[in-house]
mmCIF file of C-alpha atoms in Angstrom:
data_model
loop_
_atom_site.group_PDB
_atom_site.id
_atom_site.type_symbol
_atom_site.label_atom_id
_atom_site.label_comp_id
_atom_site.label_asym_id
_atom_site.label_seq_id
_atom_site.Cartn_x
_atom_site.Cartn_y
_atom_site.Cartn_z
ATOM 1 C CA UNK O 133 70.310 139.388 129.581
ATOM 2 C CA UNK O 134 72.032 136.964 127.228
ATOM 3 C CA UNK O 135 71.818 136.857 123.452
ATOM 4 C CA UNK O 136 70.336 134.181 121.230
ATOM 5 C CA UNK O 137 72.375 133.824 118.071
ATOM 6 C CA UNK O 138 70.833 132.762 114.774
ATOM 7 C CA UNK O 139 72.261 132.631 111.262
ATOM 8 C CA UNK O 140 71.080 135.664 109.334
ATOM 9 C CA UNK O 141 70.114 133.671 106.264
ATOM 10 C CA UNK O 142 69.785 130.067 105.167
ATOM 11 C CA UNK O 143 68.759 128.646 101.823
ATOM 12 C CA UNK O 144 67.316 125.283 100.875
ATOM 13 C CA UNK O 145 66.385 123.589 97.629
ATOM 14 C CA UNK O 146 62.755 122.732 97.103
ATOM 15 C CA UNK O 147 62.023 119.303 98.570
ATOM 16 C CA UNK O 148 65.200 119.153 100.653
ATOM 17 C CA UNK O 149 65.687 119.375 104.425
ATOM 18 C CA UNK O 150 67.137 122.337 106.289
ATOM 19 C CA UNK O 151 67.931 123.101 109.913
ATOM 20 C CA UNK O 152 68.031 126.524 111.510
ATOM 21 C CA UNK O 153 70.115 126.974 114.662
ATOM 22 C CA UNK O 154 69.612 129.078 117.763
ATOM 23 C CA UNK O 155 72.498 129.276 120.202
ATOM 24 C CA UNK O 156 72.884 130.873 123.597
ATOM 25 C CA UNK O 157 73.450 130.170 127.264
ATOM 26 C CA UNK O 158 69.762 130.727 128.004
ATOM 27 C CA UNK O 159 68.831 127.799 125.769
ATOM 28 C CA UNK O 160 70.383 125.288 128.163
ATOM 29 C CA UNK O 161 68.017 126.034 131.037
ATOM 30 C CA UNK O 162 64.899 127.104 129.119
ATOM 31 C CA UNK O 163 62.199 125.768 126.863
ATOM 32 C CA UNK O 164 62.617 127.162 123.360
ATOM 33 C CA UNK O 165 59.830 128.352 121.096
ATOM 34 C CA UNK O 166 60.000 129.128 117.389
ATOM 35 C CA UNK O 167 58.007 131.598 115.325
ATOM 36 C CA UNK O 168 57.521 131.936 111.590
ATOM 37 C CA UNK O 169 56.980 135.380 110.173
ATOM 38 C CA UNK O 170 55.969 135.887 106.569
ATOM 39 C CA UNK O 171 56.093 139.271 104.931
ATOM 40 C CA UNK O 172 53.208 141.466 105.981
ATOM 41 C CA UNK O 173 51.859 138.958 108.486
ATOM 42 C CA UNK O 174 51.993 138.556 112.231
ATOM 43 C CA UNK O 175 54.394 135.908 113.536
ATOM 44 C CA UNK O 176 53.032 132.390 113.961
ATOM 45 C CA UNK O 177 53.998 129.987 116.740
ATOM 46 C CA UNK O 178 55.325 126.793 115.160
ATOM 47 C CA UNK O 179 57.175 125.093 118.036
ATOM 48 C CA UNK O 180 57.065 125.458 121.822
ATOM 49 C CA UNK O 181 58.547 123.491 124.700
ATOM 50 C CA UNK O 182 61.599 122.768 122.495
ATOM 51 C CA UNK O 183 59.822 120.260 120.285
ATOM 52 C CA UNK O 184 56.032 120.530 120.599
ATOM 53 C CA UNK O 185 53.936 121.606 117.638
ATOM 54 C CA UNK O 186 50.711 123.562 118.084
ATOM 55 C CA UNK O 187 47.610 122.215 116.451
ATOM 56 C CA UNK O 188 47.590 122.843 112.718
ATOM 57 C CA UNK O 189 51.350 123.093 112.254
ATOM 58 C CA UNK O 190 52.749 120.766 109.626
ATOM 59 C CA UNK O 191 54.635 117.702 110.807
ATOM 60 C CA UNK O 192 57.350 118.689 108.317
ATOM 61 C CA UNK O 193 58.417 121.146 111.035
ATOM 62 C CA UNK O 194 60.231 119.872 114.113
ATOM 63 C CA UNK O 195 62.248 121.305 116.955
ATOM 64 C CA UNK O 196 65.013 119.937 119.138
ATOM 65 C CA UNK O 197 67.554 121.081 121.682
ATOM 66 C CA UNK O 198 70.964 119.971 122.850
ATOM 67 C CA UNK O 199 72.947 121.926 125.388
ATOM 68 C CA UNK O 200 73.063 125.570 124.381
ATOM 69 C CA UNK O 201 71.787 124.992 120.842
ATOM 70 C CA UNK O 202 68.208 124.629 119.677
ATOM 71 C CA UNK O 203 67.337 123.604 116.147
ATOM 72 C CA UNK O 204 64.338 123.966 113.907
ATOM 73 C CA UNK O 205 64.179 121.478 111.060
ATOM 74 C CA UNK O 206 62.029 121.801 107.986
ATOM 75 C CA UNK O 207 61.791 118.644 105.922
ATOM 76 C CA UNK O 208 60.684 118.480 102.299
ATOM 77 C CA UNK O 209 60.896 122.252 102.039
ATOM 78 C CA UNK O 210 58.113 123.956 100.135
ATOM 79 C CA UNK O 211 57.938 127.412 98.603
ATOM 80 C CA UNK O 212 55.459 128.325 101.324
ATOM 81 C CA UNK O 213 58.165 127.755 103.976
ATOM 82 C CA UNK O 214 60.045 130.820 102.782
ATOM 83 C CA UNK O 215 59.896 133.192 105.755
ATOM 84 C CA UNK O 216 61.785 134.609 108.712
ATOM 85 C CA UNK O 217 62.173 132.261 111.664
ATOM 86 C CA UNK O 218 62.774 133.444 115.219
ATOM 87 C CA UNK O 219 63.682 131.440 118.280
ATOM 88 C CA UNK O 220 62.852 132.589 121.795
ATOM 89 C CA UNK O 221 63.325 131.405 125.332
ATOM 90 C CA UNK O 222 63.494 132.625 128.898
ATOM 91 C CA UNK O 223 66.616 134.522 129.780
ATOM 92 C CA UNK O 224 68.908 132.533 132.063
ATOM 93 C CA UNK O 225 68.959 135.432 134.483
ATOM 94 C CA UNK O 226 65.194 135.352 134.794
ATOM 95 C CA UNK O 227 64.779 138.770 133.201
ATOM 96 C CA UNK O 228 63.506 139.904 130.749
ATOM 97 C CA UNK O 229 61.500 136.702 130.795
ATOM 98 C CA UNK O 230 61.631 136.314 127.060
ATOM 99 C CA UNK O 231 64.519 136.909 124.719
ATOM 100 C CA UNK O 232 64.307 136.520 120.950
ATOM 101 C CA UNK O 233 66.990 135.472 118.549
ATOM 102 C CA UNK O 234 67.853 137.834 115.724
ATOM 103 C CA UNK O 235 65.953 135.759 113.179
ATOM 104 C CA UNK O 236 66.900 133.652 110.173
ATOM 105 C CA UNK O 237 65.657 134.391 106.677
ATOM 106 C CA UNK O 238 64.901 131.058 104.978
ATOM 107 C CA UNK O 239 64.975 131.107 101.196
ATOM 108 C CA UNK O 240 63.562 128.175 99.284
ATOM 109 C CA UNK A 69 38.487 130.713 118.759
ATOM 110 C CA UNK A 70 41.127 132.952 120.281
ATOM 111 C CA UNK A 71 41.314 136.377 118.687
ATOM 112 C CA UNK A 72 43.431 139.439 119.458
ATOM 113 C CA UNK A 73 42.122 142.567 117.772
ATOM 114 C CA UNK A 74 44.408 145.580 117.864
ATOM 115 C CA UNK A 75 43.663 149.251 117.474
ATOM 116 C CA UNK A 76 44.549 150.985 114.228
ATOM 117 C CA UNK A 77 47.783 152.555 113.091
ATOM 118 C CA UNK A 78 48.874 155.829 114.622
ATOM 119 C CA UNK A 79 50.840 158.814 113.371
ATOM 120 C CA UNK A 80 52.055 161.016 116.202
ATOM 121 C CA UNK A 81 54.664 163.653 116.912
ATOM 122 C CA UNK A 82 57.610 163.305 119.232
ATOM 123 C CA UNK A 83 56.709 164.411 122.726
ATOM 124 C CA UNK A 84 53.083 163.345 122.463
ATOM 125 C CA UNK A 85 51.465 160.537 124.426
ATOM 126 C CA UNK A 86 49.817 157.457 122.992
ATOM 127 C CA UNK A 87 47.874 154.413 124.079
ATOM 128 C CA UNK A 88 47.176 151.455 121.810
ATOM 129 C CA UNK A 89 44.872 148.595 122.667
ATOM 130 C CA UNK A 90 44.312 144.896 122.165
ATOM 131 C CA UNK A 91 40.855 143.370 122.570
ATOM 132 C CA UNK A 92 41.042 139.670 123.444
ATOM 133 C CA UNK A 93 38.271 137.161 122.895
ATOM 134 C CA UNK A 94 37.678 133.431 122.743
ATOM 135 C CA UNK A 95 39.340 132.455 126.030
ATOM 136 C CA UNK A 96 39.293 133.205 129.744
ATOM 137 C CA UNK A 97 41.175 136.495 129.822
ATOM 138 C CA UNK A 98 42.242 136.230 133.456
ATOM 139 C CA UNK A 99 44.097 132.946 132.984
ATOM 140 C CA UNK A 100 46.794 133.970 130.518
ATOM 141 C CA UNK A 101 49.564 136.549 130.400
ATOM 142 C CA UNK A 102 48.985 139.137 127.690
ATOM 143 C CA UNK A 103 51.608 141.531 126.439
ATOM 144 C CA UNK A 104 53.504 143.244 123.706
ATOM 145 C CA UNK A 105 56.291 142.534 121.232
ATOM 146 C CA UNK A 106 57.936 145.222 119.136
ATOM 147 C CA UNK A 107 59.229 144.921 115.596
ATOM 148 C CA UNK A 108 61.313 147.772 114.242
ATOM 149 C CA UNK A 109 61.130 148.182 110.490
ATOM 150 C CA UNK A 110 63.123 145.413 108.837
ATOM 151 C CA UNK A 111 64.420 144.225 112.179
ATOM 152 C CA UNK A 112 63.781 141.393 114.598
ATOM 153 C CA UNK A 113 61.346 140.943 117.439
ATOM 154 C CA UNK A 114 61.746 142.486 120.884
ATOM 155 C CA UNK A 115 59.835 141.433 123.958
ATOM 156 C CA UNK A 116 58.471 144.438 125.831
ATOM 157 C CA UNK A 117 56.454 143.091 128.735
ATOM 158 C CA UNK A 118 53.484 141.109 129.991
ATOM 159 C CA UNK A 119 50.442 141.617 132.197
ATOM 160 C CA UNK A 120 48.603 138.891 134.099
ATOM 161 C CA UNK A 121 44.943 139.875 134.424
ATOM 162 C CA UNK A 122 44.319 137.275 137.125
ATOM 163 C CA UNK A 123 46.302 139.193 139.736
ATOM 164 C CA UNK A 124 47.376 142.373 137.857
ATOM 165 C CA UNK A 125 51.026 141.340 137.958
ATOM 166 C CA UNK A 126 53.084 143.124 135.303
ATOM 167 C CA UNK A 127 56.603 142.334 134.076
ATOM 168 C CA UNK A 128 58.723 144.496 131.834
ATOM 169 C CA UNK A 129 61.813 143.859 129.804
ATOM 170 C CA UNK A 130 64.571 146.052 131.293
ATOM 171 C CA UNK A 131 64.841 147.685 127.855
ATOM 172 C CA UNK A 132 61.316 149.068 128.181
ATOM 173 C CA UNK A 133 60.736 149.491 131.918
ATOM 174 C CA UNK A 134 60.058 153.120 132.707
ATOM 175 C CA UNK A 135 59.436 153.918 129.058
ATOM 176 C CA UNK A 136 56.012 152.307 128.597
ATOM 177 C CA UNK A 137 53.118 151.182 130.755
ATOM 178 C CA UNK A 138 51.354 147.899 130.163
ATOM 179 C CA UNK A 139 47.923 147.445 131.664
ATOM 180 C CA UNK A 140 44.611 145.712 131.089
ATOM 181 C CA UNK A 141 40.933 146.100 131.847
ATOM 182 C CA UNK A 142 39.624 142.661 132.725
ATOM 183 C CA UNK A 143 35.966 143.690 132.498
ATOM 184 C CA UNK A 144 36.363 144.392 128.768
ATOM 185 C CA UNK A 145 39.201 141.893 128.149
ATOM 186 C CA UNK A 146 41.447 144.566 126.693
ATOM 187 C CA UNK A 147 45.159 145.154 127.143
ATOM 188 C CA UNK A 148 46.917 148.467 126.644
ATOM 189 C CA UNK A 149 50.354 149.801 125.829
ATOM 190 C CA UNK A 150 50.919 153.410 126.760
ATOM 191 C CA UNK A 151 53.663 155.954 126.207
ATOM 192 C CA UNK A 152 53.742 159.224 128.140
ATOM 193 C CA UNK A 153 56.300 160.814 125.828
ATOM 194 C CA UNK A 154 56.966 159.414 122.374
ATOM 195 C CA UNK A 155 60.278 159.650 120.559
ATOM 196 C CA UNK A 156 61.170 158.833 116.963
ATOM 197 C CA UNK A 157 62.776 155.599 118.175
ATOM 198 C CA UNK A 158 59.299 154.333 119.078
ATOM 199 C CA UNK A 159 58.408 154.071 115.391
ATOM 200 C CA UNK A 160 57.655 150.371 114.969
ATOM 201 C CA UNK A 161 54.971 147.742 114.644
ATOM 202 C CA UNK A 162 53.632 146.530 117.987
ATOM 203 C CA UNK A 163 52.148 143.072 118.315
ATOM 204 C CA UNK A 164 49.804 142.022 121.085
ATOM 205 C CA UNK A 165 50.538 138.478 122.253
ATOM 206 C CA UNK A 166 48.948 135.881 124.503
ATOM 207 C CA UNK A 167 51.437 134.121 126.722
ATOM 208 C CA UNK A 168 50.693 130.720 128.194
ATOM 209 C CA UNK A 169 53.248 128.983 130.360
ATOM 210 C CA UNK A 170 54.992 125.704 129.642
ATOM 211 C CA UNK A 171 57.309 124.395 132.318
ATOM 212 C CA UNK A 172 57.465 127.859 133.808
ATOM 213 C CA UNK A 173 58.489 129.410 130.485
ATOM 214 C CA UNK A 174 56.388 131.851 128.536
ATOM 215 C CA UNK A 175 55.694 131.378 124.857
ATOM 216 C CA UNK A 176 53.370 133.312 122.562
ATOM 217 C CA UNK A 177 50.637 131.184 121.055
ATOM 218 C CA UNK A 178 48.437 133.886 119.586
ATOM 219 C CA UNK A 179 49.448 137.177 118.024
ATOM 220 C CA UNK A 180 47.440 140.220 117.051
ATOM 221 C CA UNK A 181 47.830 141.647 113.540
ATOM 222 C CA UNK A 182 50.083 144.445 114.739
ATOM 223 C CA UNK A 183 49.689 148.190 115.180
ATOM 224 C CA UNK A 184 52.013 150.421 113.185
ATOM 225 C CA UNK A 185 53.096 153.451 115.179
ATOM 226 C CA UNK A 186 54.872 156.222 113.286
ATOM 227 C CA UNK A 187 56.486 159.093 115.156
ATOM 228 C CA UNK A 188 57.661 162.235 113.435
ATOM 229 C CA UNK A 189 60.208 164.517 115.039
#
């Protein structure tokens, strides 16, 4: 299986915009999903199908994809956005069906 | 409302067996993949495998195939993750996940609260 590469840590100033990247060969041929994990909580789906937001997810969060890189953008960052963010997609080889990126710690 | 309720934390010894469970409610159990994601302490997420109750199909990540068994009982809408022989490397939090398909790709729209499994050597 291939790897999904994410920056280990990203910081943003309150009220500013930040993008988190997810890079890998599997991204090109797959739909990417993103998950937010806050300390002590289960992960939460925030984007699927590259850019679709589940019901209840803030429109300050958006996803996009170009080639082998997917991006998660958080606009007008709030303190509550501080969390770990993981991308995931289907492996380009078909197995293991889902591969996760290593995660990015967002500090606001 | 979709809900995934997981069994409680476990403390076991290496060499023992273990089965943890995930009771699903609020949706038609047979129509969605259900499976497991592992989180080692302080680490990232690892996909383990999925079970499709509609036809009992099961898919494992190569990293976990042969090491765990994923199953489900459709009559009680419960999924299971079983180890025959635990090792200390199995110490982790295990999340139950529901996996719908979008464009042929799985994503995880609902997560259980996690089950902490601690293995002593």
